[in-house]
CSV table of C-alpha atoms in Angstrom, one decimal:
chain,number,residue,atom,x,y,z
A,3,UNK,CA,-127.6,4.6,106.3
A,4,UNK,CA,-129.7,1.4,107.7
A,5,UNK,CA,-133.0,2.2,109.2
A,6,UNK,CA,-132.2,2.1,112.5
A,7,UNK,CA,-129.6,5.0,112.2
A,8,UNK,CA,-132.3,6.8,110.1
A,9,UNK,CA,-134.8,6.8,112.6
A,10,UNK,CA,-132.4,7.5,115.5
A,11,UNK,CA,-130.9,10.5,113.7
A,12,UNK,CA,-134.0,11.5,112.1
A,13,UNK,CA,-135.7,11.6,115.8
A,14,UNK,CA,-132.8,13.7,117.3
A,15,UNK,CA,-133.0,16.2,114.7
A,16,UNK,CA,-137.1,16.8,115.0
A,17,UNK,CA,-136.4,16.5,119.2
A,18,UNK,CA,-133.7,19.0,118.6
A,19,UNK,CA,-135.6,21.2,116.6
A,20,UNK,CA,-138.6,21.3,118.5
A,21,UNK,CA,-136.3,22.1,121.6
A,22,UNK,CA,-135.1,24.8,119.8
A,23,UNK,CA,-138.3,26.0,118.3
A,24,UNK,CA,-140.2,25.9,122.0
A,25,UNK,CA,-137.1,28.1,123.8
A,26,UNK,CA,-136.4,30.6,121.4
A,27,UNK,CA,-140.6,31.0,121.4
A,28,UNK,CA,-140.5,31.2,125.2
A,29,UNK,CA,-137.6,33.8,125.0
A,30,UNK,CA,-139.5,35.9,122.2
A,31,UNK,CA,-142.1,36.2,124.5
A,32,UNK,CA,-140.8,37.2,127.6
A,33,UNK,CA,-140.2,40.9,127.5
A,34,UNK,CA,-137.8,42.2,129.9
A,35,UNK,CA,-138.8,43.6,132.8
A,36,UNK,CA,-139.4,47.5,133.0
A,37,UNK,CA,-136.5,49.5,134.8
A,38,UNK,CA,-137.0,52.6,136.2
A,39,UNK,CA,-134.3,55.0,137.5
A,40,UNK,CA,-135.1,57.4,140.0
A,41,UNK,CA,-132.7,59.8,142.5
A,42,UNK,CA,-133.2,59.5,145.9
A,43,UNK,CA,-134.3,62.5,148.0
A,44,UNK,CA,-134.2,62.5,151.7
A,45,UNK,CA,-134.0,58.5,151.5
A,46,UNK,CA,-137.0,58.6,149.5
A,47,UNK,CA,-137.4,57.3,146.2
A,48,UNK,CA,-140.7,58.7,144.5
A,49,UNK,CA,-141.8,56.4,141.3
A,50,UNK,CA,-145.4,57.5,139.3
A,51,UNK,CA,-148.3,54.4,139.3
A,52,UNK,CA,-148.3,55.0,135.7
A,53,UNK,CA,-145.1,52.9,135.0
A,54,UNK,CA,-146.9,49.7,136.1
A,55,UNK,CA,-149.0,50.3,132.8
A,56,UNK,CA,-147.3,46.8,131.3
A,57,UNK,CA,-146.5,44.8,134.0
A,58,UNK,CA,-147.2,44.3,137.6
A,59,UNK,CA,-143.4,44.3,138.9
A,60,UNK,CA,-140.8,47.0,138.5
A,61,UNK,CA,-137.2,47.1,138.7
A,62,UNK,CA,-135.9,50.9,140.9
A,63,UNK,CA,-132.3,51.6,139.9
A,64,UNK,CA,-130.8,54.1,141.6
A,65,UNK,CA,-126.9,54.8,141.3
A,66,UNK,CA,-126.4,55.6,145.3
A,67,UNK,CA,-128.0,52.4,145.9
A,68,UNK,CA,-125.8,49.3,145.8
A,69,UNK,CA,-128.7,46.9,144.6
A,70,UNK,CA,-132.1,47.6,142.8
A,71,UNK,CA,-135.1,47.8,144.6
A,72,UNK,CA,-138.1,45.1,142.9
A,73,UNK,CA,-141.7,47.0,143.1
A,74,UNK,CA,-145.0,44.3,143.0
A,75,UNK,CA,-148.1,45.8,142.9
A,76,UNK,CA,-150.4,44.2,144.6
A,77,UNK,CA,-153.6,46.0,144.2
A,78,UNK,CA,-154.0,49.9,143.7
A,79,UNK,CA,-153.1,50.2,147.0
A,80,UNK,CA,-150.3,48.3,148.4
A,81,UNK,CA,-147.2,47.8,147.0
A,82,UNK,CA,-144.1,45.6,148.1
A,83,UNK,CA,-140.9,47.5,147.8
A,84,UNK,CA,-138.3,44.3,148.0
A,85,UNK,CA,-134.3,44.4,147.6
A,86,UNK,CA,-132.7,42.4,145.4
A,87,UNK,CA,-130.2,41.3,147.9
A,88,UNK,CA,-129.8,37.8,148.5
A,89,UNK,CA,-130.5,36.5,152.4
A,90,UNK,CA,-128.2,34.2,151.9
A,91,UNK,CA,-124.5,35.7,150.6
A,92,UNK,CA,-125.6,39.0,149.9
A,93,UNK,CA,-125.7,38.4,145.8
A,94,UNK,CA,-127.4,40.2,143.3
A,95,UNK,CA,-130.9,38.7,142.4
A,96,UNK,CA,-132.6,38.1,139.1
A,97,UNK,CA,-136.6,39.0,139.2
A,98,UNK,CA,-138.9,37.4,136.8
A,99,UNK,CA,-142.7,37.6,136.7
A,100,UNK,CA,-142.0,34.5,139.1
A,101,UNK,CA,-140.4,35.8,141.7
A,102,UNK,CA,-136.7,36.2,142.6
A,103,UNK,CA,-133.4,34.0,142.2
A,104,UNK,CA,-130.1,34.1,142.8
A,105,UNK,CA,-128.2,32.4,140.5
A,106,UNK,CA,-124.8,32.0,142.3
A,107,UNK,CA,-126.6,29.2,145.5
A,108,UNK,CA,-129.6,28.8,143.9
A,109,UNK,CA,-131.9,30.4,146.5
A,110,UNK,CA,-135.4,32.3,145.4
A,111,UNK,CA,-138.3,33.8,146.5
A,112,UNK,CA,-141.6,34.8,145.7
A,113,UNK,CA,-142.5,38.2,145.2
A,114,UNK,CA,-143.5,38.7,148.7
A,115,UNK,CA,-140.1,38.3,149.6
A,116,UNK,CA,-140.5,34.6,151.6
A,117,UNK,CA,-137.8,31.9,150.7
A,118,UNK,CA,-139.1,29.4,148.4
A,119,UNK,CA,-136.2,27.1,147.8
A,120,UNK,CA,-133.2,27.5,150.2
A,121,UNK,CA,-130.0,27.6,151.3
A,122,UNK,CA,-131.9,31.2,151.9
A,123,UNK,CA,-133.3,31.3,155.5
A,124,UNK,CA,-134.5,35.1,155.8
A,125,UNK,CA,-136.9,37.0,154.0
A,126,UNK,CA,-135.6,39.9,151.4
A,127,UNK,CA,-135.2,43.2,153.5
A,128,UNK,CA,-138.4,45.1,152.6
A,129,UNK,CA,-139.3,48.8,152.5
A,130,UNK,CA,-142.0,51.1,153.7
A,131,UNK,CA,-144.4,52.5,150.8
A,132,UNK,CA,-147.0,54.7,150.9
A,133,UNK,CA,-149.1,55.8,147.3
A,134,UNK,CA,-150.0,59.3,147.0
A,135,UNK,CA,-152.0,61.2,143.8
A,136,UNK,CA,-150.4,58.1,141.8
A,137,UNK,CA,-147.0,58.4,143.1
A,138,UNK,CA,-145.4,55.6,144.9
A,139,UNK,CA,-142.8,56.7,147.2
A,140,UNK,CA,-140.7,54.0,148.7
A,141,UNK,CA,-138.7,55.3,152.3
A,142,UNK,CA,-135.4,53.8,152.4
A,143,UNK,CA,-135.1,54.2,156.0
B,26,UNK,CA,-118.7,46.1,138.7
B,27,UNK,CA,-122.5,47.5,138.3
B,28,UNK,CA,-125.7,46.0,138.9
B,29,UNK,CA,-125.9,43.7,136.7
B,30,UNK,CA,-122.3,42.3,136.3
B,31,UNK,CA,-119.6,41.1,139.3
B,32,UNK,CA,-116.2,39.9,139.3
B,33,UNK,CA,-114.8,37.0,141.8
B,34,UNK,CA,-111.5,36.5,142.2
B,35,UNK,CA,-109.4,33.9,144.0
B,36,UNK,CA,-110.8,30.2,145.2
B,37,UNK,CA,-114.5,30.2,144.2
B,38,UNK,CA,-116.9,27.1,142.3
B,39,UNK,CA,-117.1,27.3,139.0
B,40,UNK,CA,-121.2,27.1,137.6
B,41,UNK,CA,-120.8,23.8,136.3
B,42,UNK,CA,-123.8,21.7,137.1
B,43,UNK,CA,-126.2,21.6,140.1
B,44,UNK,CA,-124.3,20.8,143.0
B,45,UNK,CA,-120.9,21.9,142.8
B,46,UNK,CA,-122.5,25.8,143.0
B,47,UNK,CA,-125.6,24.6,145.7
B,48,UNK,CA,-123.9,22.1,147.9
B,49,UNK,CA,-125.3,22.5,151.2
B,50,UNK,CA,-127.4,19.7,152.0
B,51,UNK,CA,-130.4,21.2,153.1
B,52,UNK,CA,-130.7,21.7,149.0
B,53,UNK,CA,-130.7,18.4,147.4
B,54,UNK,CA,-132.3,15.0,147.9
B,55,UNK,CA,-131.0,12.1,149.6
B,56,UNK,CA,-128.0,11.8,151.4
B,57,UNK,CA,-125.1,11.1,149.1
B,58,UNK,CA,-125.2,13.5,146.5
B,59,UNK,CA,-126.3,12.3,143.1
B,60,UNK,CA,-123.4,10.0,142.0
B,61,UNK,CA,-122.9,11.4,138.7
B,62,UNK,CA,-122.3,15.2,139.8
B,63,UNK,CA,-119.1,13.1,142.1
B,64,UNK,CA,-117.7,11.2,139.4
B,65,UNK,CA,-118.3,13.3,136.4
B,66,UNK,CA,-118.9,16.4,137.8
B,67,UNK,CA,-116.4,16.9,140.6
B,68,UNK,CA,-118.3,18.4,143.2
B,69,UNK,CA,-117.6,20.6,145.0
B,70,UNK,CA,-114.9,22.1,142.7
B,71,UNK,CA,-113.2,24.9,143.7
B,72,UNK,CA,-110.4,26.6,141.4
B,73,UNK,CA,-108.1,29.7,141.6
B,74,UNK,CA,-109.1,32.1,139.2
B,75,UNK,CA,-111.3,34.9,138.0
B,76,UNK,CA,-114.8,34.5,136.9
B,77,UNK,CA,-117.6,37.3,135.5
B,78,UNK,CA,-121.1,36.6,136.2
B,79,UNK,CA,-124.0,38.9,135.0
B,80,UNK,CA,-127.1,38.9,134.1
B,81,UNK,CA,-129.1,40.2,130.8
B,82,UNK,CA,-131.4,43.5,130.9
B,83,UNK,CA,-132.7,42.4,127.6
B,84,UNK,CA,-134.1,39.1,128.2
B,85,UNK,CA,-135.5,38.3,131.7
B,86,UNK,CA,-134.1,35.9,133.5
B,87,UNK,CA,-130.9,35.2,131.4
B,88,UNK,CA,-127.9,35.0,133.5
B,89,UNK,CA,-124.1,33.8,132.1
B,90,UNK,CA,-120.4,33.6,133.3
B,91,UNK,CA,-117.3,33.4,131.9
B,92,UNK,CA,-114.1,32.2,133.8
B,93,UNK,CA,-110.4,31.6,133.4
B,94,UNK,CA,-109.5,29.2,136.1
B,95,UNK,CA,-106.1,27.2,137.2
B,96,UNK,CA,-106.3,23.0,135.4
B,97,UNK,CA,-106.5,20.0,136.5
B,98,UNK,CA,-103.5,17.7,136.9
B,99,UNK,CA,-103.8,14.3,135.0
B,100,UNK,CA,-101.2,12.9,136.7
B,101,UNK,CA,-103.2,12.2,139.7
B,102,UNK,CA,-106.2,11.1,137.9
B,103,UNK,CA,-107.3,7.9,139.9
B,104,UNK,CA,-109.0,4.8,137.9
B,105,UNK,CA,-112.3,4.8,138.8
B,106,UNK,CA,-113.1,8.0,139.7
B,107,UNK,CA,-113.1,10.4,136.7
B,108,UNK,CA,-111.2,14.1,136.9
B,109,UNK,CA,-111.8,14.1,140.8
B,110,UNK,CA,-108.8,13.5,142.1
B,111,UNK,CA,-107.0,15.9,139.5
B,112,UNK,CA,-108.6,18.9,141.2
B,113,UNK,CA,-105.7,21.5,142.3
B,114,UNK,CA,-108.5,23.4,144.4
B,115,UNK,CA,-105.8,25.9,145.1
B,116,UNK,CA,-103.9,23.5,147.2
B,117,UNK,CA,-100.0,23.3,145.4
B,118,UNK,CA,-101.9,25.0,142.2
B,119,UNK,CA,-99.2,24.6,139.7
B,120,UNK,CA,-100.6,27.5,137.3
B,121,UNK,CA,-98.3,25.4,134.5
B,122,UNK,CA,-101.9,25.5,132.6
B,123,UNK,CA,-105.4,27.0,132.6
B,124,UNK,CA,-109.1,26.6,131.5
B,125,UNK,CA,-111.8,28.3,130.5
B,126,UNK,CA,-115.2,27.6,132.3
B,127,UNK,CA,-118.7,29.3,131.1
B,128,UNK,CA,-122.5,28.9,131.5
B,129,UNK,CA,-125.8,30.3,130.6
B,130,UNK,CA,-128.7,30.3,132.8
B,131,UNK,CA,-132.0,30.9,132.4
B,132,UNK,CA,-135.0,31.4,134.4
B,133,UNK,CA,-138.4,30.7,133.2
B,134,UNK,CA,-142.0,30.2,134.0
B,135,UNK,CA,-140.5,27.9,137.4
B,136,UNK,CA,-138.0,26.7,135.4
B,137,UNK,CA,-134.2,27.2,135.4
B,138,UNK,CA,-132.4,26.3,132.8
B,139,UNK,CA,-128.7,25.5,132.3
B,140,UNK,CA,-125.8,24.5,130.1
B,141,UNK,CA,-122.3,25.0,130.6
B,142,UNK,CA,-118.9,23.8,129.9
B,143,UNK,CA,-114.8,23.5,131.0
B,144,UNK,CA,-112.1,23.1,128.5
B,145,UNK,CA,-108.4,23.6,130.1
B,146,UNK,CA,-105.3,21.9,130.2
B,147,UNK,CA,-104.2,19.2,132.1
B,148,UNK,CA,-100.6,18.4,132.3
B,149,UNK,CA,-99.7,20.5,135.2
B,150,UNK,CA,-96.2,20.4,134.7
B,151,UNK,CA,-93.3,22.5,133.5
B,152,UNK,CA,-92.4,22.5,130.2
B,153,UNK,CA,-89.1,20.0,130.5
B,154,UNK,CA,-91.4,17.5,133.5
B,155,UNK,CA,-93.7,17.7,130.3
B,156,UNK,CA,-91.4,16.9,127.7
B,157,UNK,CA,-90.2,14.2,129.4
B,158,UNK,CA,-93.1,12.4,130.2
B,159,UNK,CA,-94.0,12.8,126.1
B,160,UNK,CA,-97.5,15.1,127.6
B,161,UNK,CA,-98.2,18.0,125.4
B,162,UNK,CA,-97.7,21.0,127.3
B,163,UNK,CA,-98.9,24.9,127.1
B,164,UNK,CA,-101.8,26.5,128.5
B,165,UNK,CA,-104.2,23.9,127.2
B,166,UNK,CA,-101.9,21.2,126.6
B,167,UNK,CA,-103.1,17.6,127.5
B,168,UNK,CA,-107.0,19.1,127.1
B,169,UNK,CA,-109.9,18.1,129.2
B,170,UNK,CA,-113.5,19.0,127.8
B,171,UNK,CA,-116.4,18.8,130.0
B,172,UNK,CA,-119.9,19.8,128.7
B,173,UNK,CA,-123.3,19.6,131.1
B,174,UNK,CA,-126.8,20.8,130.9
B,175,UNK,CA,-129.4,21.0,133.2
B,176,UNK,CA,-133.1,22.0,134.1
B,177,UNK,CA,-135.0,21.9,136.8
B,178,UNK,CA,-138.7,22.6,138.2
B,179,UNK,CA,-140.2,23.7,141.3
B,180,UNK,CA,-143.9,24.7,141.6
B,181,UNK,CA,-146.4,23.8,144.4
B,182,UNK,CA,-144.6,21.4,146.2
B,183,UNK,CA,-143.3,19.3,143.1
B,184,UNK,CA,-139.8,19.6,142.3
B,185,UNK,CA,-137.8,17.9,139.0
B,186,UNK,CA,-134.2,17.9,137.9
B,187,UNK,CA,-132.4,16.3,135.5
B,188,UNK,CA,-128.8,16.9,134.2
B,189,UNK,CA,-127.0,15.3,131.6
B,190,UNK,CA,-122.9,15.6,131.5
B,191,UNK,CA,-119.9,14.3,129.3
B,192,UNK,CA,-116.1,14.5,129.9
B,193,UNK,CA,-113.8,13.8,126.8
B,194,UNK,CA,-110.1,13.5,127.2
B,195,UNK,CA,-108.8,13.4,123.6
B,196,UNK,CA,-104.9,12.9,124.5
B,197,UNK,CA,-105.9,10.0,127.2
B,198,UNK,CA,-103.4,7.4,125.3
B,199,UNK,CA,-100.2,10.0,126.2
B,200,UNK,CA,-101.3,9.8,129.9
B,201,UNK,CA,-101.8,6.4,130.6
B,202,UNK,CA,-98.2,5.7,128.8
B,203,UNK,CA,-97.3,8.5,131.2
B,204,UNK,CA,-99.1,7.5,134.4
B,205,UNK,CA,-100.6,4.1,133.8
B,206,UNK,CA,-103.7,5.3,135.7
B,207,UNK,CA,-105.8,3.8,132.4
B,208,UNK,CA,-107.6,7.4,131.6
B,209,UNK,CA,-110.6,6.9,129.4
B,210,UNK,CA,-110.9,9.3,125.9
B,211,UNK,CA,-114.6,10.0,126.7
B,212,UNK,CA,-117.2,9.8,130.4
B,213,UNK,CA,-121.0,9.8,129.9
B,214,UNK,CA,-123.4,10.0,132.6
B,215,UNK,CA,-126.9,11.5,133.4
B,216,UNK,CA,-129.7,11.7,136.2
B,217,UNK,CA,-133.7,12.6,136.3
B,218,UNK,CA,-135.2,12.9,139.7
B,219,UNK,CA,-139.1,13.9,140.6
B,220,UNK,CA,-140.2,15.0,144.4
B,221,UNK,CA,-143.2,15.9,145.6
B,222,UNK,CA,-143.6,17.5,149.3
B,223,UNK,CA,-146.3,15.8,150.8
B,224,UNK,CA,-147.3,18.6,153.6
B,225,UNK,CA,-148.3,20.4,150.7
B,226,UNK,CA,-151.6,18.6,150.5
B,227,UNK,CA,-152.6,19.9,153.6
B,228,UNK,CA,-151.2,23.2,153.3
B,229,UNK,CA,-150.2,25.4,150.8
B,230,UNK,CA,-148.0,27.5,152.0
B,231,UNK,CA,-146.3,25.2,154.3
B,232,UNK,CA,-142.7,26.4,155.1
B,233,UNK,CA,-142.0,22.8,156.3
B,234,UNK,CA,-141.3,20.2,153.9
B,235,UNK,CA,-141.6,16.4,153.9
B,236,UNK,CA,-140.5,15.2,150.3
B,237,UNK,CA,-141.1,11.7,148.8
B,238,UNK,CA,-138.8,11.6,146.0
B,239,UNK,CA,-136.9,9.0,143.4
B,240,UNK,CA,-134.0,9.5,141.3
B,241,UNK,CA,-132.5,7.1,138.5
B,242,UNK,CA,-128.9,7.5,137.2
B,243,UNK,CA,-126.5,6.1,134.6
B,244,UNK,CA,-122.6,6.8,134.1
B,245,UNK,CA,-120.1,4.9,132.3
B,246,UNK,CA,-116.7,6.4,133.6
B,247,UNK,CA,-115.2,4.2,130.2
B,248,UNK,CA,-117.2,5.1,127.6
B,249,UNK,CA,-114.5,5.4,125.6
B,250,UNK,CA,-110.9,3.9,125.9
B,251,UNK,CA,-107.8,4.7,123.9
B,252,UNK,CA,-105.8,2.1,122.4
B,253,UNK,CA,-103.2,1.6,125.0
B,254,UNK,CA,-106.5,1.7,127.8
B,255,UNK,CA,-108.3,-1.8,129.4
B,256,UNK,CA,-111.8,-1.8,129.6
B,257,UNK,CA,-114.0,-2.4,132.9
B,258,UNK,CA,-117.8,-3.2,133.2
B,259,UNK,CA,-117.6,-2.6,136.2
B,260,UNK,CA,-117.3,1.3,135.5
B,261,UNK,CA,-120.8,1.0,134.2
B,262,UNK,CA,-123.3,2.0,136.9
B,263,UNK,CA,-126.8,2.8,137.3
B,264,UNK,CA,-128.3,4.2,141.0
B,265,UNK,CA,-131.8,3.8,141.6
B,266,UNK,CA,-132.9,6.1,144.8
B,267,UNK,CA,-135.8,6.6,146.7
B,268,UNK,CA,-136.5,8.4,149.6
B,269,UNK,CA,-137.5,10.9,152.1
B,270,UNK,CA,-136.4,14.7,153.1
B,271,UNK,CA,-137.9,16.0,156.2
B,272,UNK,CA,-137.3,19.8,156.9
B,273,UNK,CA,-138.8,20.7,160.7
B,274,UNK,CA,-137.2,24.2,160.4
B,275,UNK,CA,-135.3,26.1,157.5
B,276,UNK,CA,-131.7,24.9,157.7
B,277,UNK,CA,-132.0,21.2,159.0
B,278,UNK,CA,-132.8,18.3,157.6
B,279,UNK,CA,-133.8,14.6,158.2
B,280,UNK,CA,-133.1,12.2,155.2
B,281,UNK,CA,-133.8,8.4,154.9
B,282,UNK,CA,-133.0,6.6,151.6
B,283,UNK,CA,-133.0,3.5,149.7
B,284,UNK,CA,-130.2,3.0,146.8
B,285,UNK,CA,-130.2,0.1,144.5
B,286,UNK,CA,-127.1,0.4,142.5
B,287,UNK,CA,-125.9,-2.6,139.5
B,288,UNK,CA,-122.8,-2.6,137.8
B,289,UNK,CA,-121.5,-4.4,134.8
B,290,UNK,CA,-118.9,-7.5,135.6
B,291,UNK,CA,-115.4,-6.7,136.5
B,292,UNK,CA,-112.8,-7.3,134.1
B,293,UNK,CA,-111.0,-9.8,135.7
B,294,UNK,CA,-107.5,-8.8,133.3
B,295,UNK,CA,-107.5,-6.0,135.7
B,296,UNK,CA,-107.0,-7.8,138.8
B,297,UNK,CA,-103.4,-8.4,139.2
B,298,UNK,CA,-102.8,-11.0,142.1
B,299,UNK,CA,-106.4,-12.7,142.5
B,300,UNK,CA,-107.2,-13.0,146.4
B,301,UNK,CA,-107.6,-17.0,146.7
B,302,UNK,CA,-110.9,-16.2,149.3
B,303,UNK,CA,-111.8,-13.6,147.4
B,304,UNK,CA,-115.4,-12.8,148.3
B,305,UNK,CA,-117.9,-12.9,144.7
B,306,UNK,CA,-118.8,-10.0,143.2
B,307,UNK,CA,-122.6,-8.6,143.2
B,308,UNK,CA,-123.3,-6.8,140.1
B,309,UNK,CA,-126.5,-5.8,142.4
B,310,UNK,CA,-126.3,-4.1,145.9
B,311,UNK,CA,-129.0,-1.9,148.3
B,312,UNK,CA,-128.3,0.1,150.4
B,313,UNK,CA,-129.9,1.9,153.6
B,314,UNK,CA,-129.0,5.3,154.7
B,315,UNK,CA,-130.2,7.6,157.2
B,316,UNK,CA,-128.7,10.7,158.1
B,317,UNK,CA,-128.9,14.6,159.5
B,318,UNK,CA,-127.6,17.3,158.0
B,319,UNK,CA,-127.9,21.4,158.7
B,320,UNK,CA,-126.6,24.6,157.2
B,321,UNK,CA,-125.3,27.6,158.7
């Protein structure tokens, strides 16, 4: 091997391998984001404060729902109960810490529910909250 | 199929790249779409065929698909212009053979992340057209490979992408003797662009956008020729782009551009009756575009 070929394979390897090193790091240390399931009663969904404990945004599965509901928590007192619909072509969305994205047009928004990056042109449909002795309770209707 | 996984079925894109999924041109920069995700990446490429898309509940942000979609058809490869104009895109789809398409995206910290790939057949043909023509048939027979990754940024009004992108064609030899179209083995070509949007200075969260931005790209649609192939400079480009986006209102935009493209000499072995006033070539060229463009 001349020099030339040693220092281009030898600089590939240590790029590679610091590539390698900084996304599986990055991947370690995002946690995946908290999933609660609740049942809906009367178009209400009721969540306890307490499962924020970790993390400021919370996924709300519910199986008579056809996509999950993303809680942020604001402050102590206001919380933003977004779907995870796209505006756009009604796809699923991925939340992150972030904000939103839908992978299939590239579209996101923040966690507000405002487009950040189109072809989105709407908000996310949003629902009414209200917080109660530490519940949240989020009215689907 | 649940929340976290869906099926499409019948003529849908493929995630291969940046534009061929995110097309509309309210999206990108500039007004031609970058070069290399036209010649390399044919977009927009739409396929019969059924594709699974999900996302991961372990790892946030993580989402990856898996497709089986109809091939391409080598015989109407054109010389200069990559896979394009092999594309069934369910017009006459001959389902003689398939491919696999699959990608892995991840989201991260304003990032997004991507790499994905298409390996399927190409002969499109029955088994005796096939024969006769000496291409190797079967559901991958005549293989094109196609390998891309990209990444791109947005945060506070400044946006970066960059993709990178190769297409190898390992039985190219077998269709030039069948077609004579001179189909390369291997195609190489990448792009980095940067944009800021200027009416972010003034307001942060402006839902207008006025972005500067510049882009550089390189492809080589003959990377590598087979034996029985002829070699072109002229395939050799680099785009150098700069410009500006205007958005008044979500859904339209205003774009103005500047595109300084060179190319290697032409081979002239590969012009077959010379044109006695034949203009010279300029390996150099600029071009001015303007244009308007909306989504709906």
């Amino acid at each position: 091997m001349n020099r030339r070929n040693f220092i281009r394979s030898g600089c590939t390897f240590c790029a590679g391998a610091i590539g390698a090193g900084f996304i599986v790091s990055t991947m370690c240390s995002c946690a995946s984001l908290p999933i609660y399931k609740g049942t809906t009663e009367q178009n209400k969904i009721s969540i306890p404060l307490s499962n924020f404990k970790d993390s400021k945004i919370l996924i709300v599965r519910n199986n008579q729902m056809e996509f999950d509901i993303l809680l942020v928590k604001n402050s102590e007192t206001d919380v933003n109960a977004l779907l995870m619909k796209c505006s756009h072509q009604d796809n699923q969305l991925t939340a992150t810490k972030n904000g939103l994205f839908c992978s299939a047009h590239g579209s996101s928004f923040d966690l507000q529910g405002n487009v950040t990056k189109e072809p989105a042109m709407s908000p996310l449909s949003k629902f009414r909250t209200e917080i109660n002795n530490q519940i949240i309770t989020v009215f689907l209707k | 199929m649940n929340k976290d996984i869906y099926l499409v079925t019948g003529l849908f894109t493929p995630r291969i790249g940046i534009i061929n999924e995110n097309h509309l041109p309210t999206t990108f920069n500039g007004n031609d779409r970058p070069f290399v995700e036209t010649f390399l990446i044919p977009a927009t490429w739409r396929e019969l065929g059924v594709c699974l898309y999900g996302k991961s509940n372990k790892i946030t942000g993580l989402n990856y698909s898996l497709g089986l979609v109809n091939g391409l058809n080598s015989g109407s490869f054109e010389y200069g212009t990559g896979i394009r104009e092999g594309r069934f895109e369910g017009r006459n789809a001959s389902a003689s053979n398939i491919a696999i398409t699959g990608s892995l995206l991840y989201y991260i910290n304003h990032f997004r992340i991507q790499a994905s790939g298409y390996y399927g057949g190409s002969a499109g043909l029955t088994k005796r057209e096939a024969d006769s023509l000496q291409l190797s048939y079967g559901a991958f027979g005549t293989p094109v490979m196609l390998t891309e990754a990209d990444i791109q940024y947005n945060h506070n009004g400044f946006e970066f992408r960059a993709l990178a992108t190769m297409v190898q064609i390992s039985e190219a030899d077998k269709i030039n003797l069948a077609y004579a179209n001179n189909t390369p083995n291997e195609m190489i070509g990448a792009y980095g662009e940067i944009g800021y949007n200027l009416l972010h200075l003034f307001k942060k969260d402006t839902q207008k956008n006025l972005t500067l931005f510049g882009r550089y790209e390189y492809l080589d649609l003959n990377y590598k020729i087979p034996e029985n192939g002829i070699t072109n400079d002229l395939l050799k480009k680099s785009f150098l782009i700069g410009g500006l986006t205007y958005q008044p209102i979500k859904g339209v935009t205003v774009k103005a551009d500047y595109v300084f493209r060179t190319t290697g000499e032409p081979n002239p072995a590969l012009i077959v009756n010379p044109f006695p006033q034949a203009l010279p070539y300029y390996k150099t060229n600029g071009f001015f575009n303007l244009g308007i463009g909306y989504s709906f």
